[in-house]
XYZ file of C-alpha atoms in Angstrom:
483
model
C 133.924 184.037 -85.504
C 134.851 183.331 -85.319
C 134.301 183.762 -87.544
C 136.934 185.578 -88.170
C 137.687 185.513 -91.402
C 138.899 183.796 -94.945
C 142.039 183.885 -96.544
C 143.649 187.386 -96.230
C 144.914 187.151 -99.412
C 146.291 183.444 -100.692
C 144.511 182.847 -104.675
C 144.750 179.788 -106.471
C 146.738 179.647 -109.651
C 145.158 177.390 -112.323
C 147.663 174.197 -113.205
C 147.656 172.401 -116.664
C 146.752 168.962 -115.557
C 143.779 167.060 -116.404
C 140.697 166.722 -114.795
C 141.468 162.485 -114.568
C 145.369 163.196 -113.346
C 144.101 165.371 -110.348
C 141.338 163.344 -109.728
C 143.637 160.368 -109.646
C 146.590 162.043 -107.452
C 143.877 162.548 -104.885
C 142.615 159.267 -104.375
C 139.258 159.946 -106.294
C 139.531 158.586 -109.553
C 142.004 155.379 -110.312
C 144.834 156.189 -112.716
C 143.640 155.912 -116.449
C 146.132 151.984 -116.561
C 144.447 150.966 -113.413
C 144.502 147.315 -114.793
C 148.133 146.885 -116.185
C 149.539 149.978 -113.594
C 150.093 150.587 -109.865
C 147.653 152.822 -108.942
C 150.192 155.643 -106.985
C 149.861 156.407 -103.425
C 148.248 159.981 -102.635
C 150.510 162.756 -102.980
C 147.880 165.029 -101.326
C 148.754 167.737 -103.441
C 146.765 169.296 -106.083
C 148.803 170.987 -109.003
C 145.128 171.178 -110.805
C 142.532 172.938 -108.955
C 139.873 174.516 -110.521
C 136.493 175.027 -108.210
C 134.971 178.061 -110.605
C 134.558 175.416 -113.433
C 131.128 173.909 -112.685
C 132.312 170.398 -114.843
C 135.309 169.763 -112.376
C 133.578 170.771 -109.518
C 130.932 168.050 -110.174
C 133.216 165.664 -111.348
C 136.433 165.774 -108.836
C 136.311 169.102 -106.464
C 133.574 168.816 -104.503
C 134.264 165.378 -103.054
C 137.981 166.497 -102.463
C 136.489 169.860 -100.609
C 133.979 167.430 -99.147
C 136.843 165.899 -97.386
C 139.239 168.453 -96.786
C 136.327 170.328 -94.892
C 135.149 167.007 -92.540
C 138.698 167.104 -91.418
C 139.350 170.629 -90.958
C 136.644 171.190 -89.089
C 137.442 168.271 -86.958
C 140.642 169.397 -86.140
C 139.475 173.124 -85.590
C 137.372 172.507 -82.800
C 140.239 170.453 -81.273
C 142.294 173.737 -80.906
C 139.053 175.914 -80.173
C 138.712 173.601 -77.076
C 142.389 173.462 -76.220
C 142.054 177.984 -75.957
C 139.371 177.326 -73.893
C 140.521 175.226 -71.418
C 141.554 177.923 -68.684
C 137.409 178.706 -69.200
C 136.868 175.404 -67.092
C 140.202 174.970 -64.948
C 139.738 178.241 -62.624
C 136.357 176.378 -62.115
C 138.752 173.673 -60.238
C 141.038 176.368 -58.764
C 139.509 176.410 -55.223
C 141.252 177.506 -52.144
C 144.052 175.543 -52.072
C 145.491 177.441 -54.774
C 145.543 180.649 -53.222
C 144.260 182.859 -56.115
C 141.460 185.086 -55.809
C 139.320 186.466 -58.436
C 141.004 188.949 -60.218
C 143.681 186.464 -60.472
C 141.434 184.128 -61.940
C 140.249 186.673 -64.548
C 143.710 187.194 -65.768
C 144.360 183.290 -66.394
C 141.420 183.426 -68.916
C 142.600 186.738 -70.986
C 146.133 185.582 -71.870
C 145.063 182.850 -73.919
C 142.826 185.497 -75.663
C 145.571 187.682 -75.894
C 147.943 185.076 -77.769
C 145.296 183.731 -79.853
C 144.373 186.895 -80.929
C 147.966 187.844 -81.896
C 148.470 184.381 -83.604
C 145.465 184.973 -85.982
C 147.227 186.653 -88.362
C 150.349 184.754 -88.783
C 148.494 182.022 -89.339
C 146.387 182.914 -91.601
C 149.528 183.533 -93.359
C 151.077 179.891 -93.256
C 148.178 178.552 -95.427
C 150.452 180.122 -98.355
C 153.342 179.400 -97.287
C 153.688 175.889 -95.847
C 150.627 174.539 -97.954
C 147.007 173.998 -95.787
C 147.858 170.510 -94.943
C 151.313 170.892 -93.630
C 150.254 173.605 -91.652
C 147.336 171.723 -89.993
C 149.299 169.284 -89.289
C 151.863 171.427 -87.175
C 149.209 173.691 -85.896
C 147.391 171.034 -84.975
C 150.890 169.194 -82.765
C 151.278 172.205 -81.410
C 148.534 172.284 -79.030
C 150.220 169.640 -77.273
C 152.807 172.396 -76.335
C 150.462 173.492 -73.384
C 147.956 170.489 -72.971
C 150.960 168.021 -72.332
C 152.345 170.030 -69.035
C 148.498 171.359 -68.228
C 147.890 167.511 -67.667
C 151.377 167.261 -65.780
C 151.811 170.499 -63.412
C 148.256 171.553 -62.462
C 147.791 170.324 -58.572
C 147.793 172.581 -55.376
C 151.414 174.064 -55.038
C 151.617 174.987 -58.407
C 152.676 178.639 -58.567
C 150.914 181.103 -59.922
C 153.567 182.199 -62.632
C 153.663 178.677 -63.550
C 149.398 178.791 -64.231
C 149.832 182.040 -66.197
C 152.481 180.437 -68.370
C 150.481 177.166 -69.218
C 147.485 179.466 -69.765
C 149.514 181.889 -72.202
C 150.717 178.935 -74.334
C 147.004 177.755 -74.352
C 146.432 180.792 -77.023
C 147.962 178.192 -79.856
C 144.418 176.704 -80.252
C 143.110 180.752 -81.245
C 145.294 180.520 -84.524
C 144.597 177.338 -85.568
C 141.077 179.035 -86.343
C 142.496 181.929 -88.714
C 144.582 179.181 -90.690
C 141.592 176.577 -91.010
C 139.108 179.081 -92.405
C 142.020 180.306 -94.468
C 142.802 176.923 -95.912
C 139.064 175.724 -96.711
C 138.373 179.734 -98.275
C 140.515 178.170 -101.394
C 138.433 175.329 -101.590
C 135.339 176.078 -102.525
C 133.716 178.080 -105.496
C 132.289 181.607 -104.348
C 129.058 180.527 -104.363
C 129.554 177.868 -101.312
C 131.938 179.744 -99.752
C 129.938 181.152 -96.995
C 128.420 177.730 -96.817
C 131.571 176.279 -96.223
C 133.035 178.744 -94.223
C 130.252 179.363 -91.994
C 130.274 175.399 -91.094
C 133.701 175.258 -90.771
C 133.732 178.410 -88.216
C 130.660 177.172 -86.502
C 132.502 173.500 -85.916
C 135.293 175.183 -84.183
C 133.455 177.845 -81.833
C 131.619 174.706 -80.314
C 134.470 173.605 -78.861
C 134.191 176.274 -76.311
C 131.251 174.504 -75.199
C 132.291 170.937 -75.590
C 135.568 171.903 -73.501
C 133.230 173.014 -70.749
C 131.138 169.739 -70.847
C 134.402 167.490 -70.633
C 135.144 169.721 -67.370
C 131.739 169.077 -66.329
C 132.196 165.337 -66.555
C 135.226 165.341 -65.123
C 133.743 167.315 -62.260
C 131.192 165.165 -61.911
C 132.847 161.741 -61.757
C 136.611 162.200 -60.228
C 135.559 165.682 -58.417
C 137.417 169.103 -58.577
C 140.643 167.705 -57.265
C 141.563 166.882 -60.661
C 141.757 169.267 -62.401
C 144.485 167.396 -64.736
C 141.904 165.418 -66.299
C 140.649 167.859 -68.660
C 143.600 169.275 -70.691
C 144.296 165.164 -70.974
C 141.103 164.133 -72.150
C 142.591 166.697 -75.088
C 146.256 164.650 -75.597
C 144.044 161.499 -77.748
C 142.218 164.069 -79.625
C 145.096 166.156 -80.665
C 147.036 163.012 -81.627
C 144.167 162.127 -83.825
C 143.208 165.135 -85.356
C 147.502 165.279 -86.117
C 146.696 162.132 -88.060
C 143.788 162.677 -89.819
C 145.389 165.812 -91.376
C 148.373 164.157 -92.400
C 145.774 161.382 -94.088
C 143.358 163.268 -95.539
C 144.076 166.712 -96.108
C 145.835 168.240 -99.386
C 148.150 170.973 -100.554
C 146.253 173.211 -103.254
C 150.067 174.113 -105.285
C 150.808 177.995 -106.741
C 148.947 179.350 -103.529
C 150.422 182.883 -102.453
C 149.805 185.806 -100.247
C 148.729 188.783 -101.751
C 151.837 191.536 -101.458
C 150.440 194.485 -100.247
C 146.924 193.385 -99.139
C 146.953 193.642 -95.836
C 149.293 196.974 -95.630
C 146.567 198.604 -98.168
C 143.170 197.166 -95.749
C 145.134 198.727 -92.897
C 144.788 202.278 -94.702
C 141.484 201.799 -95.223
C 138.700 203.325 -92.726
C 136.346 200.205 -93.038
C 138.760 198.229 -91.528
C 139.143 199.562 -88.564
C 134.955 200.148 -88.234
C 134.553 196.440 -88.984
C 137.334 195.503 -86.197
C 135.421 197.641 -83.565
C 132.199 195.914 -84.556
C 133.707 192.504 -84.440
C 135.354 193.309 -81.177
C 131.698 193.665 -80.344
C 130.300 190.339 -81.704
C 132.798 187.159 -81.789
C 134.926 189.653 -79.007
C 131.797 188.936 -76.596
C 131.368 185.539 -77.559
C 134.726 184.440 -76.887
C 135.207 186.871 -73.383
C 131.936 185.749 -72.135
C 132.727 182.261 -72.678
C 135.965 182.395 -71.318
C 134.565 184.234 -68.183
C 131.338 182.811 -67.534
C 131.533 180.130 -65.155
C 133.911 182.116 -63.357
C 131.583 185.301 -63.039
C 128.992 182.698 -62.268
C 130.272 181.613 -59.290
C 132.010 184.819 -58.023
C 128.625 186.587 -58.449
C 126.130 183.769 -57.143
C 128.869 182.102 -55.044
C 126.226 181.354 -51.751
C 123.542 179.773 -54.634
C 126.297 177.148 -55.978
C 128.007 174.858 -53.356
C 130.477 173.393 -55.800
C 131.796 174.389 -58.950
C 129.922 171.281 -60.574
C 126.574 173.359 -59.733
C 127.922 176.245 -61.898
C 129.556 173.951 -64.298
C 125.559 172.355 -65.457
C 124.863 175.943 -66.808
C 127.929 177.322 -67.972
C 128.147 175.514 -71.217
C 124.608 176.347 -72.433
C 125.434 179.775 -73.564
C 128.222 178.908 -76.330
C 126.783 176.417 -77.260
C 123.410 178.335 -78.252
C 125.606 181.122 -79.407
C 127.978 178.886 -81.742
C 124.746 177.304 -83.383
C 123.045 180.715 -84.085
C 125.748 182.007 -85.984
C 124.393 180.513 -89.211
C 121.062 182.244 -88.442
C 122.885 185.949 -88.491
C 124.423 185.326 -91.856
C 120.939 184.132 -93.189
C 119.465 187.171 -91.738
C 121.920 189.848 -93.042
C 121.291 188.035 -96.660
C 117.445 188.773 -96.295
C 117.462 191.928 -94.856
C 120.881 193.591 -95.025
C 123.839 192.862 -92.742
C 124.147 196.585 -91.404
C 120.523 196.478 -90.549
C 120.866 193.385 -88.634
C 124.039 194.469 -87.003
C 122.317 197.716 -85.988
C 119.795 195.658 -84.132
C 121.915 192.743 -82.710
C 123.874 195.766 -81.090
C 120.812 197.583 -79.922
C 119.146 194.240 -78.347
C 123.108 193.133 -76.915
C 122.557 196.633 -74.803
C 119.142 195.751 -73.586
C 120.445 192.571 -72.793
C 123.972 193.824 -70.612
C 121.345 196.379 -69.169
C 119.027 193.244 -67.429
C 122.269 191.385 -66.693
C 123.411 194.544 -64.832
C 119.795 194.827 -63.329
C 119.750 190.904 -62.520
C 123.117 191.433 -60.369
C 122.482 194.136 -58.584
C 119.001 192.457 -57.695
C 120.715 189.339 -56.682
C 117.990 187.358 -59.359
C 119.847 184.621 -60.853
C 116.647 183.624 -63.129
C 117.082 187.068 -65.025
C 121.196 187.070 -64.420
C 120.805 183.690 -66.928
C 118.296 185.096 -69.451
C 120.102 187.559 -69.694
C 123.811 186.408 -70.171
C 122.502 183.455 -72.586
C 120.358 186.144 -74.792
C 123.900 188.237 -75.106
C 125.696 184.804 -75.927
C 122.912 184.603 -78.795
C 123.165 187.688 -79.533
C 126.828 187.654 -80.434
C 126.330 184.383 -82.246
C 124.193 186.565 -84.580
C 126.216 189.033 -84.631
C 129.272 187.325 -85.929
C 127.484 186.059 -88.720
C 126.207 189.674 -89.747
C 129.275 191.095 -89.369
C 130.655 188.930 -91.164
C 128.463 189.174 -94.480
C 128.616 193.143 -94.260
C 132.702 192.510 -95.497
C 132.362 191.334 -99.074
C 129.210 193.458 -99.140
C 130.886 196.790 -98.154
C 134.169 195.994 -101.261
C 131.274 194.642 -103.432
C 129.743 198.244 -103.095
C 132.701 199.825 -103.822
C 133.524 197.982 -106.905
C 130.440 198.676 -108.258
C 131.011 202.332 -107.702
C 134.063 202.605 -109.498
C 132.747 200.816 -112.417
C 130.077 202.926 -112.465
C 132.369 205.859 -112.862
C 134.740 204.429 -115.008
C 137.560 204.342 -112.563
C 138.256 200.529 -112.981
C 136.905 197.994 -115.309
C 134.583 195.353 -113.850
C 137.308 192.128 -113.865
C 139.786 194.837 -111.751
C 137.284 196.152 -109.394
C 135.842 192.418 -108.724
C 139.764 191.268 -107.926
C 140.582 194.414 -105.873
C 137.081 193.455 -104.087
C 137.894 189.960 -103.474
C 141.885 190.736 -102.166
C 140.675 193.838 -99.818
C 137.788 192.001 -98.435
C 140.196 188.915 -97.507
C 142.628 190.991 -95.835
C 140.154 192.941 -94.052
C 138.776 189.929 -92.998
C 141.934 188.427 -91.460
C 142.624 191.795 -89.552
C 139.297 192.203 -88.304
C 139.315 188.633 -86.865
C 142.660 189.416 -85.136
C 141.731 192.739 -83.630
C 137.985 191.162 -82.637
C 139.933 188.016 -81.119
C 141.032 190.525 -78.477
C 137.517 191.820 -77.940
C 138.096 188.197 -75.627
C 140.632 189.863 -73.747
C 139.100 193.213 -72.684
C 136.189 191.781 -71.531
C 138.008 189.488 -68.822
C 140.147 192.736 -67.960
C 137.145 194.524 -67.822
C 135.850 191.921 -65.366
C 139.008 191.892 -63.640
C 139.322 195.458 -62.638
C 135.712 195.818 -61.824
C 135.921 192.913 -59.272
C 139.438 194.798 -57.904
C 137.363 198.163 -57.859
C 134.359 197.574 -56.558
C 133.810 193.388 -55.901
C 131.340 193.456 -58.274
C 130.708 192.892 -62.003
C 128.353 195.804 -62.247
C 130.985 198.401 -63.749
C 132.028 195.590 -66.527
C 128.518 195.285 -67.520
C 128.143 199.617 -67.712
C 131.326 198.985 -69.938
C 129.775 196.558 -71.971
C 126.584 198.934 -72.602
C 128.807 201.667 -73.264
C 130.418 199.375 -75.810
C 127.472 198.244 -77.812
C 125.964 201.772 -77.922
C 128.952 203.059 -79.664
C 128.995 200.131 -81.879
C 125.518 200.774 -83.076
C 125.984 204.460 -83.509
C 128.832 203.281 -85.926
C 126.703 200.880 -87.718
C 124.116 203.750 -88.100
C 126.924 206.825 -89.181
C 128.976 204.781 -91.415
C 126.523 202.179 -93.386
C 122.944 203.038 -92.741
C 123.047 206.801 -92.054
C 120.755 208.525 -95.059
C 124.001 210.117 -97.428
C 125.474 210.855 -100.981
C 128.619 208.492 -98.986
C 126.244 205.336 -98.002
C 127.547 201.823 -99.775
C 124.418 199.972 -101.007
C 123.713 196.871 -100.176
C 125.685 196.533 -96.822
């Protein structure tokens, strides 16, 4: 957001085991006979899982979480890469394939499109398969599209072909959803945005690190193969395949909230938060599926391959993946709304000099200004992020105060609301991805030029931070506290 978002709804029950038996089941603790007994192989499930209780977190959940979260992140960014492959291949599509820009745009929104739809569902499968089964399969999945990427990607290819590979790419978008799902049950609430925000900052580096494999392959076997790239990926997905089936657990009596996610859809908040996410992680992931592309379509005469463009193209996701962190700490100091409201007010400025930079042919400014929005949206994700929990948090403390609900029901309906709002703002934001390569699309179509994208953009982000204002900062008997 990713990040997108936690759990949208899946709670832990609490089991009856011991402390020792869970701690020996997962391969922490030997069994209390280790000398006389077998100690059993892993079963990696845990009937007994209790992170609230400060004693068995010490003693047996946080190494367990500890591991569960190496691996998950691991193979998140895997599947992060694997959706943004088609970011580097059109970099490799040169003449010989025939397709022109627009053409090229469209290849990168699909797999926005189906990752964006796949959020949700797979958020979902944490409950019902278990967070280790699912992983696994989630994770074998992505060779659904890298195994024929490596295969039918040369000159002749047809274009149908291209758009179906990059459609099936979308697979690695869920796996994102389901991962911050799964490691959202593992930790107590007061690491969770620890946890989480590591686990969604692992996987939205893979946008860059899928852009420095292409720039290696470009640079040693050259542009004609652009098969390379999505098989560089076939190892990795293997791997990460096996590590989940070694290392990762089942937490048992996990379910999805009935009724969560129909009762966030009611609410107004949702549908705010969405539009602001489309805003944040939306940009992040559109602009770093179409960067290199807009790159070299807009400075075509200062790059004389794609390797040129390739150097650069990598730097902005990457910055923007590592600032995320720095939002969240940010909206903790000093409020997420208020740091929304200026991310949003700065991400206008900073469309406004890219659309300056372009239409003054100044590369220089066209790259300070597309790598400020990339950080820009990294900080924005993370403030958007906190203002969820904060905005149910407010609430619950409203209806306490008038007696509506009691504090242990108003903390619960908090904690389910905020979940599912989470999940279906990640979703909707996810396609923030795809409207901004349309957007690019139909302004190249229109006009050969970027410029009306980048009014669009401004447009975007001033709306955004008149909502910000209106609906959480806006001086009013109405205002949440605290958001």
């Amino acid at each position: 957001m990713t990040s997108t978002a936690a759990a949208t709804g899946p709670t832990a029950d609490p089991g009856t085991d011991s402390t020792a038996s869970a701690a020996a089941r997962a391969g922490i603790l030997p069994a209390p006979d280790a000398t006389t007994a077998p100690v059993p192989a892993r079963r990696h499930r845990l009937d007994d899982w209790r992170p609230e209780d400060p004693e068995f977190w010490r003693t047996t959940g946080a190494p367990i979480a500890r591991r569960n979260l190496i691996v998950s992140v691991a193979a998140e960014h895997v599947g992060f890469s694997v959706w943004s492959l088609w970011s580097v291949l059109v970099l490799f599509l040169g003449p010989q394939y025939g397709i022109d820009p627009a053409g090229k745009f469209l290849l990168t929104a699909v797999p926005a499109a189906l990752g964006a739809t796949l959020r949700l569902p797979y958020t979902l499968a944490v409950a019902r398969f278990g967070g280790r089964n699912w992983t696994i399969v989630s994770a074998l999945l992505l060779l659904v599209p890298a195994l024929p990427m490596a295969i039918l990607i040369e000159p002749g290819v047809s274009y149908g072909t291209l758009m179906v590979l990059a459609c099936l790419a979308g697979v690695g978008g869920g796996n994102f959803a389901s991962s911050m799902a799964n490691i959202n049950l593992f930790y107590p609430q007061r690491l969770k945005g620890w946890a989480l925000g590591l686990n969604a900052g692992g996987g939205n580096i893979g946008v860059a690190a899928v852009q420095l494999v292409g720039l290696a392959v470009l640079a040693t076997a050259g542009a004609a193969y652009p098969r390379l790239v999505p098989a560089v990926y076939l190892p990795l997905i293997v791997l990460a395949a096996l590590a989940s089936a070694r290392y990762l657990d089942n937490i048992t009596g996990i379910r999805n909230e009935r009724g969560a996610l129909r009762e966030a859809a009611r609410d107004p908040h949702t549908w705010v938060m969405s539009a602001l996410y489309i805003g944040t992680f939306g940009s992040f992931i559109g602009f770093g599926f179409a960067f290199g592309q807009v790159l070299l379509v807009q400075f075509g005469d200062r790059f004389g391959t794609p390797l040129d463009a390739a150097y650069l193209t990598f730097l902005g996701p990457l910055v923007g993946s590592l600032v995320r962190p720095v939002g969240g700490y940010l909206a903790d100091r000093y409020g997420g709304a208020r740091v929304t409201l200026a991310t949003f007010a700065a991400m206008a400025a900073g469309a406004g000099l890219v659309y300056h930079a372009s239409r003054e042919r100044s590369l220089t400014l066209y790259l300070i200004g597309f790598v400020g929005l990339f950080v820009l949206s990294g900080l924005g994700n993370g403030s958007t992020y906190k203002m969820i929990p904060a905005i149910f948090r407010a609430r619950a403390a409203r209806s306490v105060a008038t007696g509506e609900l009691d504090p242990d029901t108003a903390q619960r309906r908090a904690w389910r609301l905020s979940g599912a709002l989470i999940g279906i703002a990640g979703a909707v934001g996810a396609f923030g991805g795809v409207l901004v390569n349309i957007a690019f699309r139909q302004s190249f179509l229109a006009y050969s030029s970027a410029d009306a994208a980048y009014l669009a953009f401004i447009a975007w982000y001033a709306l955004c931070l008149g909502l910000t204002w209106a609906v959480y900062l806006r001086p009013s008997p109405r205002r949440l506290p605290g958001v």
